[in-house]
């Protein structure tokens, strides 16, 4: 397996459910990111982890909880979501997040639908 | 305010015709510039990037982009479009911020290729 993988690819959940999104990168990178992609809106950066430490939390509601146990894995724990949270959630990785020129490599995303 | 603008939401071109997708940015300094492509159901794939030096940048799949400082633009071009180029194209700007590194995306341009 190469690149950045995400599971599941599709997820439907109720507002009272708890679920988790998983991201794994096989590129030897040190930084990982969560983005939210909603229809007709720019990609929104949610969280940044660099060397397993969270370096950015872009004012994301607490119903989204990230976890980065090591540099290769990133999770997004979801609970009591709202219908407006339905979106494509993209994971990305880069060598590190220390520079603006660092190229980010994206996974295929998880299409989340909240009923 | 800092922003990335892709003025065209949708563009339709005939197969074999030339293509130009526009991107303008509004930042104080020269940013790092990227173009990504997203095929349906897929994540974002990097086409090319500009950091410094030659203002004409070559990318994958026959794409190129030209950085014009005077116009704050980084337009993407391809001389002859193939049906497989139909996808969503995103311009992005990388900047160092007070909280670290940020990658800001435009809203995207959807490309339709007709026979």
Coordinates of C-alpha atoms in Angstrom, one line a residue:
Chain A
X1 CA 0.0 0.0 0.0
X2 CA 1.4 3.4 -0.9
X3 CA 0.5 7.0 -0.4
X4 CA -2.3 8.1 2.0
X5 CA -5.2 5.8 2.7
X6 CA -8.5 6.6 4.5
X7 CA -11.1 4.3 5.9
X8 CA -14.0 4.1 5.7
X9 CA -14.6 5.6 2.3
X10 CA -18.3 6.2 3.1
X11 CA -20.0 6.6 6.4
X12 CA -23.6 7.3 7.4
X13 CA -24.3 8.1 11.0
X14 CA -27.0 9.4 13.2
X15 CA -26.6 12.5 15.3
X16 CA -26.2 10.4 18.5
X17 CA -23.7 7.9 17.1
X18 CA -20.0 7.8 17.8
X19 CA -17.7 6.9 14.9
X20 CA -14.0 7.3 14.0
X21 CA -12.3 8.1 10.7
X22 CA -8.9 6.6 10.1
X23 CA -6.0 7.9 8.0
X24 CA -2.7 6.1 7.4
X25 CA 0.3 7.4 5.4
X26 CA 3.0 5.3 4.0
X27 CA 5.3 8.1 2.9
X28 CA 7.5 8.5 5.9
X29 CA 6.1 11.9 6.6
X30 CA 6.0 13.7 9.9
X31 CA 3.0 16.0 9.5
X32 CA -0.6 15.0 9.1
X33 CA -3.7 17.1 8.5
X34 CA -7.5 16.9 8.5
X35 CA -9.5 19.0 6.1
X36 CA -13.3 19.3 5.6
X37 CA -14.6 19.7 2.0
X38 CA -18.2 20.9 1.8
X39 CA -20.1 21.6 -1.4
X40 CA -19.4 25.1 -2.8
X41 CA -16.9 26.0 -0.1
X42 CA -13.1 26.0 -0.1
X43 CA -11.3 23.2 1.7
X44 CA -11.2 24.0 5.4
X45 CA -8.2 23.1 7.5
X46 CA -9.3 21.5 10.7
X47 CA -6.2 20.1 12.5
X48 CA -2.5 19.8 12.0
X49 CA -0.2 17.4 13.7
X50 CA 3.6 17.6 13.4
X51 CA 5.7 14.8 15.0
X52 CA 2.5 13.6 16.7
X53 CA 1.9 17.0 18.4
X54 CA -1.1 19.1 17.5
X55 CA 0.1 22.4 16.1
X56 CA -3.1 23.7 14.7
X57 CA -6.8 23.6 15.7
X58 CA -8.7 25.8 13.4
X59 CA -11.6 26.6 15.7
X60 CA -13.1 23.2 15.2
X61 CA -16.1 22.3 17.4
X62 CA -15.4 19.8 20.2
X63 CA -17.6 17.2 18.6
X64 CA -14.6 16.5 16.4
X65 CA -11.7 15.0 18.3
X66 CA -8.4 14.2 16.6
X67 CA -5.9 11.6 17.7
X68 CA -2.4 11.0 16.4
X69 CA -0.8 8.0 18.1
X70 CA 2.2 8.1 15.8
X71 CA 3.4 9.9 12.7
X72 CA 1.8 7.3 10.3
X73 CA -1.7 7.3 11.8
X74 CA -4.3 9.9 12.3
X75 CA -7.8 9.5 13.6
X76 CA -10.8 11.8 13.7
X77 CA -13.3 10.8 16.4
X78 CA -16.9 11.9 15.8
X79 CA -19.7 12.3 18.3
X80 CA -23.1 14.0 18.4
X81 CA -22.6 15.5 15.0
X82 CA -25.0 17.7 13.2
X83 CA -26.4 17.4 9.6
X84 CA -24.3 20.3 8.5
X85 CA -21.2 18.3 9.4
X86 CA -22.0 16.1 6.3
X87 CA -19.0 16.6 4.0
X88 CA -15.9 14.9 2.5
X89 CA -13.2 14.6 5.1
X90 CA -9.7 14.6 3.6
X91 CA -6.5 13.5 5.3
X92 CA -3.2 14.8 4.1
X93 CA 0.5 14.3 5.0
X94 CA 3.7 16.2 4.4
X95 CA 7.3 15.9 5.3
X96 CA 6.8 18.3 8.1
X97 CA 4.6 21.4 8.7
X98 CA 7.5 23.7 9.4
X99 CA 7.3 25.5 6.1
X100 CA 4.8 27.0 3.8
X101 CA 6.3 25.3 0.8
X102 CA 5.8 21.8 2.2
X103 CA 3.8 19.8 -0.3
X104 CA 0.8 18.0 1.1
X105 CA -0.3 14.6 -0.2
X106 CA -4.0 13.7 0.1
X107 CA -5.9 10.6 0.7
X108 CA -9.2 9.8 -1.2
X109 CA -11.4 11.1 1.6
X110 CA -14.3 9.8 3.7
X111 CA -17.7 10.8 2.5
X112 CA -19.7 11.4 5.7
X113 CA -23.4 11.8 5.9
X114 CA -25.1 12.8 9.1
X115 CA -28.8 12.0 9.4
Chain B
X1 CA -8.1 40.1 3.7
X2 CA -5.9 37.2 2.5
X3 CA -7.7 35.2 -0.2
X4 CA -7.4 32.8 -3.1
X5 CA -9.9 33.4 -5.9
X6 CA -10.8 31.1 -8.8
X7 CA -13.2 33.2 -10.8
X8 CA -14.6 30.4 -12.9
X9 CA -16.8 27.9 -11.1
X10 CA -17.4 25.8 -14.2
X11 CA -15.5 25.7 -17.6
X12 CA -16.4 23.6 -20.6
X13 CA -13.9 22.9 -23.3
X14 CA -13.8 20.6 -26.3
X15 CA -11.4 17.7 -26.4
X16 CA -8.2 18.9 -28.1
X17 CA -8.8 22.5 -27.3
X18 CA -6.5 24.6 -25.1
X19 CA -7.3 25.3 -21.5
X20 CA -6.6 28.1 -19.0
X21 CA -7.9 28.1 -15.5
X22 CA -7.5 31.3 -13.6
X23 CA -6.2 31.8 -10.0
X24 CA -5.6 35.1 -8.2
X25 CA -4.4 35.6 -4.7
X26 CA -4.3 38.5 -2.3
X27 CA -1.3 38.4 0.0
X28 CA 1.3 40.8 1.0
X29 CA 4.3 38.7 0.1
X30 CA 4.9 36.2 -2.6
X31 CA 3.4 33.0 -1.4
X32 CA 4.0 29.4 -2.3
X33 CA 1.6 28.4 -5.0
X34 CA 0.1 25.1 -5.9
X35 CA -2.4 23.5 -8.3
X36 CA -4.2 20.4 -7.3
X37 CA -6.7 18.2 -9.3
X38 CA -9.5 16.2 -7.8
X39 CA -11.2 13.5 -9.8
X40 CA -14.7 12.3 -8.8
X41 CA -14.5 10.2 -5.6
X42 CA -10.8 10.8 -5.2
X43 CA -8.5 12.9 -3.1
X44 CA -6.4 15.8 -4.3
X45 CA -3.4 15.2 -6.5
X46 CA -0.7 17.7 -6.9
X47 CA -0.2 19.0 -10.5
X48 CA 2.5 21.5 -9.9
X49 CA 3.9 24.1 -7.5
X50 CA 5.8 27.4 -7.6
X51 CA 8.3 28.5 -4.9
X52 CA 10.7 30.8 -6.7
X53 CA 12.8 31.1 -9.8
X54 CA 11.5 30.5 -13.2
X55 CA 7.9 31.8 -13.3
X56 CA 6.7 29.2 -15.8
X57 CA 6.3 25.9 -14.0
X58 CA 5.9 22.5 -15.6
X59 CA 3.7 19.9 -14.0
X60 CA 2.4 16.4 -14.5
X61 CA -0.1 15.4 -17.2
X62 CA 1.1 18.1 -19.6
X63 CA 0.0 21.0 -17.4
X64 CA 1.9 24.2 -16.8
X65 CA 1.3 27.4 -14.8
X66 CA 2.7 30.9 -14.9
X67 CA 3.3 33.1 -11.9
X68 CA 2.7 36.8 -12.7
X69 CA 3.6 38.9 -9.7
X70 CA 2.2 42.1 -11.2
X71 CA -1.2 40.5 -11.6
X72 CA -1.1 38.3 -8.5
X73 CA -2.0 35.4 -10.7
X74 CA -1.0 31.8 -11.1
X75 CA -3.0 30.5 -14.1
X76 CA -3.0 26.9 -15.1
X77 CA -2.7 26.0 -18.7
X78 CA -2.8 23.0 -21.0
X79 CA -2.4 23.2 -24.8
X80 CA -4.6 20.2 -25.6
X81 CA -7.2 18.9 -23.2
X82 CA -8.0 15.2 -23.0
X83 CA -11.4 13.7 -21.8
X84 CA -9.6 12.3 -18.8
X85 CA -8.8 15.9 -17.6
X86 CA -12.4 16.4 -16.6
X87 CA -12.2 17.0 -12.9
X88 CA -12.2 19.7 -10.2
X89 CA -9.1 21.9 -10.1
X90 CA -8.0 23.8 -7.0
X91 CA -5.5 26.6 -6.6
X92 CA -3.8 26.8 -3.2
X93 CA -1.5 29.2 -1.5
X94 CA 0.9 28.3 1.3
X95 CA 1.9 30.9 3.9
X96 CA 3.7 30.9 7.2
X97 CA 1.3 32.3 9.8
X98 CA 1.6 33.1 13.5
X99 CA 0.4 29.6 14.4
X100 CA 2.5 27.8 11.9
X101 CA 1.9 26.9 8.3
X102 CA -1.4 27.3 6.4
X103 CA -2.5 26.1 3.0
X104 CA -5.4 28.1 1.8
X105 CA -7.5 26.8 -1.1
X106 CA -9.7 28.5 -3.7
X107 CA -13.2 27.2 -4.2
X108 CA -12.2 25.2 -7.2
X109 CA -13.1 25.2 -10.9
X110 CA -15.0 22.3 -12.4
X111 CA -13.8 21.3 -15.8
X112 CA -16.1 19.5 -18.3
X113 CA -14.6 18.2 -21.5
X114 CA -16.9 17.6 -24.5
X115 CA -16.2 15.3 -27.4

